[in-house]
Tab-separated table of C-alpha atoms in Angstrom:
chain	number	residue	atom	x	y	z
A	1	THR	CA	39.841	-133.276	-74.217
A	2	TYR	CA	42.542	-131.458	-76.159
A	3	TYR	CA	41.730	-127.780	-76.203
A	4	ASN	CA	43.708	-124.524	-75.936
A	5	PRO	CA	41.564	-121.854	-74.233
A	6	THR	CA	42.251	-118.407	-75.686
A	7	LEU	CA	41.513	-114.856	-74.519
A	8	ARG	CA	41.469	-111.977	-77.011
A	9	PHE	CA	41.945	-108.396	-75.794
A	10	ASN	CA	41.085	-105.151	-77.613
A	11	GLY	CA	44.572	-103.820	-77.042
A	12	LYS	CA	48.105	-105.154	-77.065
A	13	VAL	CA	49.461	-106.853	-73.944
A	14	THR	CA	52.798	-108.209	-72.775
A	15	ARG	CA	53.751	-111.322	-70.852
A	16	GLU	CA	53.281	-109.307	-67.664
A	17	ILE	CA	49.541	-109.914	-68.000
A	18	LEU	CA	50.025	-113.643	-67.520
A	19	SER	CA	50.478	-113.161	-63.776
A	20	HIS	CA	46.946	-111.763	-63.649
A	21	ILE	CA	45.251	-114.800	-65.250
A	22	THR	CA	44.109	-117.943	-63.423
A	23	ILE	CA	42.280	-121.095	-64.477
A	24	GLU	CA	40.074	-123.230	-62.230
A	25	PRO	CA	40.189	-126.101	-61.512
A	26	ALA	CA	43.951	-125.582	-61.262
A	27	THR	CA	45.500	-127.127	-64.362
A	28	ALA	CA	49.168	-127.661	-65.215
A	29	GLY	CA	50.154	-125.889	-68.396
A	30	VAL	CA	51.689	-122.788	-69.956
A	31	TRP	CA	50.156	-119.408	-70.808
A	32	GLY	CA	51.569	-117.561	-73.793
A	33	VAL	CA	51.014	-114.281	-75.661
A	34	GLY	CA	50.157	-114.596	-79.350
A	35	TYR	CA	52.147	-113.144	-82.234
A	36	ASP	CA	49.844	-110.118	-82.539
A	37	SER	CA	50.053	-109.386	-78.779
A	38	THR	CA	46.245	-109.286	-78.426
A	39	ARG	CA	45.701	-112.981	-77.735
A	40	VAL	CA	46.657	-115.058	-74.716
A	41	THR	CA	46.469	-118.848	-75.026
A	42	PHE	CA	46.706	-121.619	-72.451
A	43	SER	CA	48.408	-124.882	-73.460
A	44	PRO	CA	47.516	-127.569	-70.905
A	45	ALA	CA	50.207	-130.111	-70.048
A	46	THR	CA	47.633	-132.893	-70.448
A	47	ASN	CA	44.142	-133.125	-71.896
A	48	LEU	CA	41.467	-131.262	-69.962
A	49	LYS	CA	39.161	-133.428	-67.869
A	50	PRO	CA	35.904	-134.451	-69.585
A	51	ALA	CA	32.521	-133.185	-68.347
A	52	THR	CA	34.203	-130.488	-66.253
A	53	GLU	CA	33.391	-126.801	-65.900
A	54	TYR	CA	36.456	-124.588	-66.170
A	55	SER	CA	36.666	-120.878	-65.408
A	56	ILE	CA	39.338	-118.411	-66.528
A	57	THR	CA	39.679	-115.144	-64.637
A	58	VAL	CA	41.617	-111.995	-65.463
A	59	ASP	CA	41.947	-109.950	-62.273
A	60	GLY	CA	41.053	-106.266	-62.132
A	61	SER	CA	44.657	-105.059	-62.042
A	62	ALA	CA	45.567	-106.352	-65.543
A	63	GLU	CA	46.763	-103.664	-67.973
A	64	ASP	CA	47.590	-103.336	-71.655
A	65	VAL	CA	50.903	-101.960	-72.987
A	66	LEU	CA	49.608	-98.372	-72.659
A	67	GLY	CA	48.693	-98.825	-69.018
A	68	ASN	CA	44.936	-99.065	-69.606
A	69	ARG	CA	43.476	-101.179	-66.821
A	70	ILE	CA	40.751	-103.731	-67.424
A	71	PRO	CA	37.422	-102.458	-66.007
A	72	GLY	CA	37.063	-104.925	-63.155
A	73	PRO	CA	37.710	-108.699	-63.014
A	74	PHE	CA	36.740	-110.672	-66.116
A	75	THR	CA	35.632	-114.331	-65.922
A	76	THR	CA	34.653	-116.755	-68.654
A	77	ARG	CA	33.448	-120.328	-68.196
A	78	PHE	CA	33.168	-123.409	-70.394
A	79	THR	CA	32.339	-127.080	-69.879
A	80	THR	CA	34.208	-129.875	-71.624
A	81	VAL	CA	32.509	-132.708	-73.488
A	82	PRO	CA	31.737	-135.886	-71.494
A	83	PHE	CA	33.552	-139.144	-72.220
A	84	ARG	CA	31.165	-140.880	-74.624
A	85	VAL	CA	30.917	-142.450	-78.053
A	86	SER	CA	30.781	-139.744	-80.708
A	87	PHE	CA	30.285	-141.910	-83.810
A	88	SER	CA	29.952	-145.536	-84.820
A	89	TYR	CA	30.024	-147.389	-88.121
A	90	PRO	CA	27.776	-149.030	-89.144
A	91	SER	CA	25.286	-146.712	-87.508
A	92	ASN	CA	22.661	-148.113	-85.177
A	93	GLY	CA	19.837	-149.777	-87.114
A	94	SER	CA	21.772	-150.212	-90.365
A	95	VAL	CA	20.638	-153.041	-92.648
A	96	ASP	CA	22.192	-154.889	-95.592
A	97	VAL	CA	25.618	-154.398	-94.049
A	98	SER	CA	28.488	-156.230	-95.740
A	99	MET	CA	29.492	-159.503	-94.100
A	100	THR	CA	33.115	-158.398	-94.399
A	101	VAL	CA	32.618	-155.099	-92.556
A	102	SER	CA	35.017	-153.987	-89.821
A	103	PRO	CA	32.878	-151.912	-87.436
A	104	SER	CA	34.482	-148.868	-85.819
A	105	ILE	CA	33.699	-146.771	-82.759
A	106	TYR	CA	34.964	-143.242	-82.057
A	107	PHE	CA	35.162	-141.584	-78.638
A	108	THR	CA	35.190	-137.939	-77.594
A	109	VAL	CA	38.433	-138.290	-75.598
A	110	PRO	CA	41.357	-140.757	-75.553
A	111	TYR	CA	40.564	-143.940	-73.653
A	112	ASP	CA	42.558	-146.104	-71.248
A	113	THR	CA	43.607	-149.002	-73.459
A	114	SER	CA	43.982	-151.370	-70.494
A	115	THR	CA	40.205	-151.238	-69.914
A	116	THR	CA	39.108	-151.797	-73.520
A	117	ARG	CA	38.824	-155.563	-73.932
A	118	ALA	CA	36.859	-156.159	-70.736
A	119	ALA	CA	34.379	-153.397	-71.635
A	120	PHE	CA	33.758	-154.649	-75.195
A	121	HIS	CA	30.944	-157.095	-76.004
A	122	MET	CA	29.498	-158.401	-79.275
A	123	THR	CA	26.514	-160.673	-79.823
A	124	PRO	CA	26.162	-163.186	-81.334
A	125	ALA	CA	29.555	-164.122	-79.887
A	126	THR	CA	32.160	-163.436	-82.573
A	127	THR	CA	35.924	-163.878	-82.571
A	128	VAL	CA	37.345	-160.462	-83.398
A	129	THR	CA	40.593	-158.522	-83.451
A	130	LEU	CA	40.465	-155.110	-81.774
A	131	ASP	CA	42.629	-152.510	-83.506
A	132	GLY	CA	43.377	-148.888	-82.702
A	133	ILE	CA	44.359	-149.718	-79.135
A	134	TYR	CA	47.364	-147.459	-78.615
A	135	TYR	CA	48.274	-144.582	-76.319
A	136	GLY	CA	46.117	-141.534	-77.009
A	137	SER	CA	43.702	-143.335	-79.338
A	138	THR	CA	40.115	-142.134	-79.679
A	139	TYR	CA	38.833	-144.908	-81.941
A	140	LEU	CA	38.375	-148.665	-81.882
A	141	SER	CA	38.243	-150.876	-84.978
A	142	ILE	CA	36.653	-154.319	-84.771
A	143	THR	CA	37.682	-156.933	-87.326
A	144	PRO	CA	35.799	-160.269	-87.290
A	145	ARG	CA	38.422	-162.953	-87.932
A	146	GLU	CA	36.104	-165.150	-90.008
A	147	GLY	CA	33.631	-162.616	-91.332
A	148	LEU	CA	30.020	-162.275	-90.223
A	149	LEU	CA	26.984	-164.459	-90.784
A	150	ALA	CA	24.432	-163.567	-93.451
A	151	SER	CA	21.069	-162.019	-92.526
A	152	THR	CA	22.082	-161.719	-88.891
A	153	THR	CA	21.589	-158.887	-86.423
A	154	TYR	CA	24.725	-158.074	-84.454
A	155	THR	CA	24.918	-155.909	-81.354
A	156	ILE	CA	28.093	-154.178	-80.185
A	157	SER	CA	28.161	-152.760	-76.677
A	158	ILE	CA	30.701	-150.908	-74.570
A	159	ASP	CA	30.012	-150.842	-70.842
A	160	THR	CA	31.003	-148.157	-68.346
A	161	THR	CA	34.074	-150.025	-67.142
A	162	LEU	CA	35.811	-148.373	-70.105
A	163	MET	CA	37.829	-145.457	-68.756
A	164	ALA	CA	39.335	-142.323	-70.227
A	165	MET	CA	43.048	-141.726	-69.828
A	166	GLY	CA	42.269	-139.396	-66.935
A	167	GLY	CA	40.412	-142.139	-65.049
A	168	GLU	CA	36.834	-141.083	-65.862
A	169	HIS	CA	34.361	-143.849	-66.750
A	170	LEU	CA	32.313	-143.828	-69.948
A	171	SER	CA	29.379	-141.541	-69.151
A	172	ALA	CA	26.765	-144.119	-70.215
A	173	PRO	CA	26.741	-147.627	-71.699
A	174	PHE	CA	26.900	-147.633	-75.496
A	175	GLU	CA	25.062	-150.061	-77.752
A	176	CYS	CA	24.439	-150.272	-81.472
A	177	SER	CA	22.938	-152.976	-83.683
A	178	PHE	CA	23.124	-153.681	-87.393
A	179	THR	CA	21.930	-156.442	-89.702
A	180	THR	CA	24.053	-158.071	-92.370
A	181	SER	CA	22.870	-158.643	-95.915
A	182	PRO	CA	21.770	-162.063	-97.182
A	183	PHE	CA	24.316	-164.146	-99.072
A	184	MET	CA	23.846	-163.232	-102.723
A	185	VAL	CA	25.375	-162.855	-106.160
A	186	THR	CA	26.503	-159.256	-106.594
A	187	GLN	CA	27.786	-159.275	-110.162
A	188	THR	CA	28.414	-161.513	-113.155
A	189	TYR	CA	30.707	-161.306	-116.167
A	190	PRO	CA	29.429	-161.235	-118.827
A	191	HIS	CA	26.563	-159.137	-117.492
A	192	ASP	CA	23.029	-160.456	-117.743
A	193	GLY	CA	21.697	-160.019	-121.289
A	194	THR	CA	25.108	-159.411	-122.896
A	195	THR	CA	25.256	-160.539	-126.540
A	196	ASN	CA	28.068	-161.464	-128.915
A	197	VAL	CA	30.169	-162.876	-126.096
A	198	SER	CA	33.333	-164.656	-127.177
A	199	ARG	CA	33.153	-168.435	-126.819
A	200	SER	CA	36.486	-168.317	-124.959
A	201	TYR	CA	35.241	-165.775	-122.423
A	202	VAL	CA	35.923	-166.698	-118.788
A	203	ILE	CA	32.636	-166.548	-116.931
A	204	THR	CA	32.917	-164.906	-113.508
A	205	ILE	CA	30.423	-164.767	-110.654
A	206	ASN	CA	30.997	-162.401	-107.707
A	207	VAL	CA	29.304	-162.905	-104.345
A	208	ASN	CA	29.238	-160.738	-101.226
A	209	ALA	CA	31.090	-163.123	-98.897
A	210	PRO	CA	33.833	-165.757	-99.036
A	211	ILE	CA	32.553	-169.076	-100.418
A	212	ASP	CA	33.222	-172.631	-99.286
A	213	TYR	CA	34.861	-174.462	-102.179
């Protein structure tokens, strides 16, 4: 997960304080003092590991620019979000979904693109194109190559063989289902009940899916 942990002090500090700050688990990155000299921010070299507790400690010998020493060691802790699906469209249980929809799935952290296709499943079996598969991506777009069937319930699942870029597996299998709308007329021109229509008017009928003609 991309996150820059920040400490704010009640007095100004210099870069000397950086030698008094540690982060656990040990993480490659750079500490820096903010423009107002009261904030210290850590910029990790890579995304933090998902579902991991981190602790930041300022030792008891840290001082501000006036020589005021911190009253004993200070420690703060936080836990990063697990690798999971954060959002999907259509949402689970949706009905009357367009037969031309391109479902999408969003993840909490970037995923390992080499594990995507094997982890993806869709029933009924549908030929799809998977988009969004690039380095650092957190979303997956699914485009059915020939559209979807009318009045049909589809289920998309992602199993735990999907991995984050750091090697962590999806925390739990993901599954969502949606049902497409029936094949129907969506609009006509002229509209139903229209009067005084020109005799040369081109009559148009719109439907909600490609037609066989």
